[in-house]
Amino acid sequence: MSLSLSADQPAVPDDADDGVWLECIECGETFAPFDDIRYTCDECDGLLEVRYAELPTFDDFEGHGVWRYADALPFDSGVTIQEGATPLYEVPSLEDDIGVEALRIKHEGMNPTGSFKDRGMTVGVRVATELGVDRLACASTGNTSAALAAYGSRGGIETLVLLPAGKVAAGKIAQASLHGARILEVDGNFDACLDIVQELAGQGEAYLLNSLNPFRLEGQKTIGLEILEGFLADYDTVPDRIVLPVGNAGNTSALYKAFRELVQAGELAEGDVPKLTGVQAEGAAPMVEAIENGADEVMRWEEVETRATAIRIGNPVNAPKALPGIRETGGTAVAVSDEEITEAQRDVAGEGIGVEPASAASIAGLRKLRREGIVGDDERVACLTTGHLLKDPDAAAAAGADPESVPNDLDGVLEHLSE
Ligand code: F0G
């Protein structure tokens, strides 16, 4: 099986519930969606996707935010704090400077907890209530934990988060803490945290809400749907390319799924699907390595390091969904240095938009690909910025100017300003 853009709408299996079922992307086995808890295929351990008997068209969407797209989701409503409907900013100076036909920034930092994770959690926690679980858990580089803590407490379910000790930005830990999650700091990196939490979930200790959970990716599809609707409204066409930071490759997989479903519904021509273009930090770039080598699988990097701690990930668990997404859409993947990331963070800040380092990777990647001629000057591009500047105040302060000390009197201040 492969996740092809030209796949036909599948037949509805007997185990579908109200036209919704789970299907293994490797062997095609199908499962009832809410009878049992499972994250991967019972038969072959492959990743699962949510399937629908009926796929919506743009005309079916109404309302505001993630739940505008209810017809593309397994439920009509969820545990919500008004996620989605994020700005698609114009950035004229950056557009000129990078040299593309059009550049827009989809700023997911404007979600309730300051990252795109809220879109997945509004659906994922809704599913958890359907399943009747009493504890939620995730491994996280920070943003997932902040979102899970908020949506877990909103949904009245206990939340456990496993974080790599010393490698999570201050704003994110503060959120998880205040929203009442139990925070376990693991002496290891994100991938080690995910290994442990998967075992915990496997033993029934908690319901896993990392992006391995297929329902979370359903919520994240709405990023792609919003970008397309925004471009159609402003340019009367969808973007040529969407550039996004890659960690576990959940968003890459989710956007690809959104586009495949639009193609199947006859709403988007195969040739018009935006080129999915992933960006990683040089110190954590297993996905880029696989794309560059034309490999079928991503090899796990045991050692990873980058200032962009959100994407300090060596084992992108959604790679089997994301690799076809990048290839089938004609996209690519590129690695950028920490210096390029910080430079891009300043560039975006110059347009008044505050993003965390991982988010700035998308702009750094676009700049690099444009310089190399891989992105053409005639392209209309959307860059995804995944998290807010305030998530990582230390990185922002380090990238910005230092405060200046002045005396406590007007003359002293005037003198200082004239220096
Ligand atoms: N950008 C930010 C700000 C993130 O927090 C993440 C992932 C990504 C990009 C990568 O997205 O996994 O869909 O490729 N953060 C996860 C977390 C791992 O735990 O918060 P992806």
XYZ file of C-alpha atoms and ligand atoms in Angstrom:
440
model
C 0.000 0.000 0.000
C 1.217 3.501 -0.524
C -0.352 6.825 0.257
C -0.890 7.983 -3.289
C -2.556 11.173 -4.443
C -4.423 9.206 -7.076
C -5.857 6.588 -4.693
C -9.566 5.896 -5.115
C -12.051 6.405 -2.331
C -11.928 3.074 -0.406
C -14.901 0.755 0.067
C -16.624 1.141 3.432
C -15.751 -1.852 5.658
C -18.200 -3.556 8.039
C -16.356 -2.207 11.070
C -17.033 1.437 10.095
C -18.930 3.413 12.718
C -21.160 6.104 11.235
C -18.972 6.127 8.107
C -15.685 6.421 10.040
C -13.020 3.744 10.426
C -9.296 3.245 10.945
C -7.108 1.748 8.247
C -3.499 0.590 8.311
C -1.389 2.443 5.746
C 0.879 -0.608 5.322
C -1.409 -3.666 5.064
C -4.860 -2.101 4.620
C -6.384 -3.845 7.655
C -9.427 -1.938 8.928
C -10.659 -1.388 12.475
C -13.693 0.080 14.206
C -12.673 3.574 15.316
C -13.845 3.764 18.936
C -14.414 0.181 20.157
C -10.861 -0.390 21.408
C -7.799 1.721 22.012
C -5.090 1.211 19.422
C -2.443 3.489 17.941
C -0.933 1.170 15.316
C -2.071 -1.863 13.301
C -2.707 -5.103 15.274
C -1.521 -7.120 12.275
C 1.689 -5.410 11.166
C 2.282 -2.487 13.564
C 1.898 -0.026 10.660
C 0.579 3.515 11.175
C -3.189 4.027 11.082
C -5.249 6.640 9.278
C -8.844 7.726 9.831
C -11.043 7.059 6.797
C -14.454 8.422 5.901
C -17.288 7.047 3.783
C -17.997 10.579 2.576
C -15.535 13.369 1.951
C -16.587 17.018 2.082
C -16.149 19.765 -0.500
C -15.315 23.397 0.308
C -19.035 24.227 0.225
C -19.622 21.930 3.198
C -17.449 24.008 5.530
C -19.166 26.571 7.729
C -18.383 28.400 10.952
C -15.048 29.443 12.391
C -11.887 27.682 13.539
C -11.093 23.965 13.550
C -14.750 22.917 13.832
C -15.597 24.791 10.646
C -14.168 21.642 9.069
C -16.347 19.215 11.066
C -17.345 17.401 7.868
C -13.681 16.428 7.429
C -13.414 15.285 11.080
C -14.721 12.271 13.015
C -17.068 14.381 15.185
C -19.181 17.526 14.840
C -17.729 19.185 17.921
C -14.925 18.738 20.411
C -13.318 19.880 23.636
C -12.677 23.410 22.423
C -10.949 26.615 23.482
C -11.490 28.258 20.096
C -8.506 26.897 18.244
C -7.748 27.493 14.569
C -8.691 30.443 12.324
C -5.124 31.702 12.677
C -3.832 34.654 10.629
C -2.372 34.205 7.158
C -0.141 37.273 7.340
C 1.129 39.264 4.389
C 4.868 39.913 4.730
C 5.697 42.326 1.883
C 9.305 43.087 2.842
C 10.200 39.463 3.298
C 8.370 38.543 0.087
C 10.516 41.079 -1.808
C 13.692 40.119 -0.029
C 13.331 36.367 -0.573
C 12.062 37.033 -4.094
C 8.912 35.019 -4.674
C 5.643 35.945 -6.391
C 3.726 35.778 -3.111
C 4.663 34.892 0.455
C 2.246 34.469 3.324
C 2.928 33.351 6.880
C 0.369 31.063 8.492
C 1.031 31.837 12.143
C -0.030 28.905 14.266
C 1.450 30.636 17.295
C -1.876 32.504 17.438
C -3.727 29.435 18.719
C -5.004 29.374 22.338
C -1.882 27.777 23.842
C 0.429 29.346 21.255
C 1.025 26.448 18.875
C -0.668 24.290 16.216
C -0.945 21.436 18.705
C -4.315 22.836 19.846
C -5.873 21.778 16.542
C -4.944 18.172 17.172
C -5.918 18.217 20.819
C -9.439 19.548 20.328
C -10.105 16.380 18.307
C -7.818 14.016 20.252
C -9.254 14.864 23.672
C -12.772 14.554 22.217
C -11.887 11.013 21.142
C -10.481 10.343 24.630
C -13.832 11.295 26.174
C -15.577 8.987 23.675
C -13.281 6.130 24.735
C -13.829 6.945 28.412
C -10.149 7.000 29.389
C -9.109 8.477 32.735
C -5.543 9.582 31.977
C -3.927 11.292 28.987
C -0.213 11.266 28.259
C 2.365 12.498 25.788
C 6.085 12.835 25.274
C 6.972 16.345 24.240
C 9.572 18.877 23.275
C 7.159 21.280 25.005
C 4.278 22.443 22.840
C 2.376 19.165 22.824
C 2.600 19.066 26.617
C 1.280 22.628 26.936
C -1.658 21.880 24.627
C -2.456 18.517 26.190
C -2.365 20.040 29.675
C -4.828 22.765 28.630
C -7.235 20.519 26.712
C -6.949 17.742 29.310
C -7.925 20.091 32.103
C -10.688 21.584 29.952
C -11.977 18.045 29.346
C -11.621 17.106 33.013
C -9.064 14.332 32.432
C -5.788 13.843 34.311
C -2.711 14.575 32.209
C 0.822 13.208 32.325
C 3.661 14.645 30.235
C 7.189 13.306 29.722
C 9.784 15.924 28.814
C 13.500 15.734 27.990
C 15.167 17.253 31.083
C 16.796 20.628 30.459
C 15.728 20.815 26.799
C 12.270 22.360 26.952
C 11.710 26.116 26.583
C 10.533 27.963 29.682
C 7.133 29.127 28.407
C 6.065 25.595 27.555
C 6.902 24.086 30.958
C 5.121 27.011 32.631
C 1.971 26.226 30.624
C 2.002 22.486 31.319
C 2.530 23.253 34.977
C -0.185 25.887 35.369
C -2.757 23.835 33.460
C -2.162 21.110 36.005
C -0.282 18.373 34.150
C 1.989 16.017 36.060
C 5.392 16.698 34.534
C 7.991 13.908 34.421
C 11.452 15.061 33.334
C 13.352 12.238 31.673
C 17.130 12.051 31.555
C 17.124 11.554 27.780
C 15.978 13.195 24.555
C 12.439 13.460 23.114
C 12.736 10.138 21.286
C 13.510 8.363 24.574
C 10.475 10.049 26.180
C 8.289 8.835 23.307
C 9.619 5.269 23.636
C 8.637 5.264 27.329
C 5.227 6.851 26.923
C 4.361 4.414 24.122
C 5.139 1.558 26.528
C 3.024 3.183 29.229
C 0.130 3.582 26.795
C 0.605 0.008 25.571
C 0.197 -1.198 29.158
C -3.035 0.771 29.510
C -1.586 3.355 31.926
C -2.701 6.310 29.806
C -4.197 7.347 26.460
C -1.428 8.466 24.106
C -1.869 11.853 22.449
C 1.327 12.201 20.474
C 0.952 12.550 16.710
C 1.232 8.777 16.403
C -2.426 8.986 17.411
C -4.268 9.188 14.068
C -7.082 11.360 15.449
C -4.719 14.187 16.357
C -3.638 14.465 12.742
C -7.271 14.880 11.702
C -7.391 18.144 13.647
C -4.099 19.256 12.146
C -5.460 18.768 8.608
C -7.371 21.996 9.172
C -4.123 23.990 8.846
C -3.976 22.911 5.214
C -7.673 23.585 4.633
C -7.364 27.100 6.077
C -4.284 27.889 3.982
C -6.058 26.741 0.808
C -9.203 28.708 1.569
C -7.090 31.789 2.375
C -5.155 31.595 -0.905
C -8.307 30.919 -2.920
C -9.926 34.010 -1.400
C -6.896 36.277 -1.952
C -5.281 34.934 -5.139
C -8.041 32.769 -6.638
C -5.616 29.851 -6.626
C -4.031 27.501 -4.078
C -0.350 28.011 -3.105
C 2.349 26.375 -5.217
C 4.235 25.364 -2.116
C 3.848 25.056 1.645
C 7.059 25.185 3.680
C 6.959 23.824 7.212
C 9.265 22.810 10.041
C 9.543 19.049 10.600
C 9.986 17.189 13.873
C 7.842 14.060 14.076
C 6.446 14.930 10.635
C 2.883 15.016 11.957
C 1.956 18.222 10.166
C 3.552 17.059 6.932
C 1.408 13.905 7.144
C -1.732 15.814 8.134
C -1.462 18.373 5.322
C -0.837 15.620 2.799
C -3.939 13.788 4.040
C -6.029 16.964 3.780
C -4.924 17.369 0.150
C -5.445 13.698 -0.740
C -9.000 13.932 0.575
C -9.682 17.078 -1.460
C -8.355 15.328 -4.576
C -10.573 12.308 -3.871
C -13.558 14.609 -3.365
C -12.852 16.197 -6.765
C -12.129 19.600 -5.182
C -8.441 19.834 -6.044
C -6.652 18.691 -9.204
C -3.728 16.340 -8.528
C -1.381 18.711 -10.350
C -2.465 21.657 -8.173
C -1.570 20.097 -4.818
C 0.964 22.369 -3.055
C 4.504 21.040 -2.898
C 5.103 20.011 0.707
C 8.539 21.227 1.677
C 9.970 20.183 5.043
C 12.673 22.003 6.966
C 14.806 20.559 9.762
C 17.683 21.879 11.823
C 21.078 20.585 10.656
C 21.609 18.916 14.030
C 18.354 16.945 13.794
C 17.746 16.171 10.132
C 16.957 12.466 9.609
C 14.063 13.284 7.278
C 16.230 15.485 5.063
C 18.790 12.691 4.943
C 16.128 10.204 3.758
C 14.820 12.587 1.070
C 18.317 13.404 -0.168
C 19.246 9.702 -0.315
C 15.963 8.671 -1.953
C 15.501 6.229 0.929
C 12.252 4.387 1.672
C 12.734 4.742 5.408
C 14.094 7.316 7.790
C 17.061 6.163 9.883
C 16.862 7.268 13.524
C 19.538 9.724 14.680
C 20.568 8.873 18.244
C 22.318 12.203 18.861
C 20.415 15.387 18.052
C 21.081 19.020 18.921
C 19.645 22.373 17.897
C 18.644 25.730 19.345
C 15.189 25.019 17.898
C 14.370 22.635 20.773
C 10.824 22.007 19.500
C 12.256 20.033 16.562
C 15.158 18.408 18.406
C 13.937 14.995 17.222
C 15.902 12.085 15.744
C 13.124 9.591 15.016
C 10.202 11.151 13.109
C 7.504 8.585 13.874
C 5.196 9.736 11.073
C 7.844 9.296 8.383
C 5.903 6.509 6.563
C 3.068 9.014 6.030
C 5.235 12.070 5.425
C 7.817 10.693 2.962
C 5.149 9.943 0.324
C 3.629 13.348 1.104
C 6.823 15.176 0.229
C 7.574 13.006 -2.815
C 4.099 12.738 -4.336
C 3.536 16.490 -4.148
C 6.891 17.235 -5.784
C 8.227 18.864 -2.641
C 11.575 18.464 -0.945
C 13.297 18.703 2.434
C 16.159 20.935 3.484
C 18.314 21.428 6.584
C 19.254 24.847 7.975
C 21.820 25.914 10.562
C 20.938 27.359 13.960
C 22.378 30.693 12.784
C 20.077 30.689 9.759
C 17.152 29.919 12.071
C 17.952 32.844 14.375
C 18.433 35.161 11.394
C 15.007 34.134 10.074
C 13.472 34.664 13.521
C 14.767 38.266 13.357
C 13.488 38.691 9.779
C 9.970 37.625 10.736
C 10.119 39.775 13.881
C 10.915 42.687 11.550
C 7.439 42.214 10.062
C 5.964 42.404 13.563
C 5.435 38.667 13.843
C 6.926 36.840 16.821
C 7.763 33.168 16.348
C 9.800 30.590 18.231
C 13.018 29.213 16.659
C 11.522 25.983 15.225
C 8.918 28.079 13.425
C 11.525 30.350 11.886
C 13.092 27.260 10.316
C 10.393 27.377 7.623
C 11.467 30.875 6.516
C 15.155 29.949 6.758
C 14.461 26.892 4.604
C 12.543 28.878 1.996
C 15.349 31.429 1.781
C 17.901 28.677 1.266
C 15.847 26.868 -1.389
C 15.209 30.145 -3.217
C 18.938 30.940 -3.158
C 19.678 27.499 -4.578
C 17.064 28.019 -7.316
C 14.971 25.065 -6.153
C 12.123 27.464 -5.396
C 11.335 29.662 -8.388
C 10.670 33.425 -8.322
C 7.210 32.790 -9.796
C 6.013 30.708 -6.869
C 3.245 31.553 -4.411
C 4.363 30.198 -1.068
C 2.912 29.730 2.415
C 5.352 29.320 5.290
C 4.005 27.701 8.420
C 5.158 29.187 11.710
C 4.212 26.667 14.332
C 4.727 28.367 17.704
C 4.673 31.802 19.346
C 7.762 33.837 20.278
C 6.793 33.788 23.975
C 7.122 30.014 24.068
C 10.889 30.419 24.223
C 11.636 33.795 25.805
C 15.317 32.944 26.278
C 15.841 32.303 22.565
C 13.987 35.505 21.706
C 16.049 37.581 24.116
C 19.266 36.044 22.808
C 18.266 36.803 19.194
C 17.222 40.383 19.973
C 18.962 43.500 21.210
C 20.179 43.815 24.816
C 18.484 46.275 27.198
C 20.569 49.375 28.014
C 20.985 50.684 31.574
C 20.229 54.387 32.064
C 20.219 56.653 35.132
C 16.960 57.469 36.911
C 16.618 61.051 35.517
C 15.572 62.747 32.254
C 18.936 64.395 31.587
C 20.716 61.126 32.008
C 18.301 59.425 29.620
C 18.681 62.233 27.048
C 22.437 62.080 27.313
C 22.378 58.314 26.822
C 20.152 58.680 23.726
C 22.491 61.244 22.188
C 25.538 58.987 22.514
N 7.265 23.389 15.373
C 7.001 23.421 16.676
C 6.938 24.732 17.365
C 6.784 22.217 17.369
O 6.504 22.241 18.672
C 6.880 20.992 16.677
C 6.708 19.717 17.367
C 7.162 21.032 15.317
C 7.343 22.246 14.690
C 7.266 19.807 14.504
O 6.025 19.356 14.103
O 6.181 16.983 14.733
O 4.400 17.796 13.219
O 6.747 17.671 12.449
N 6.636 19.603 18.599
C 6.328 18.364 19.319
C 6.101 18.668 20.773
C 7.280 17.275 19.089
O 6.313 17.780 21.620
O 5.679 19.772 21.093
P 5.823 17.859 13.580
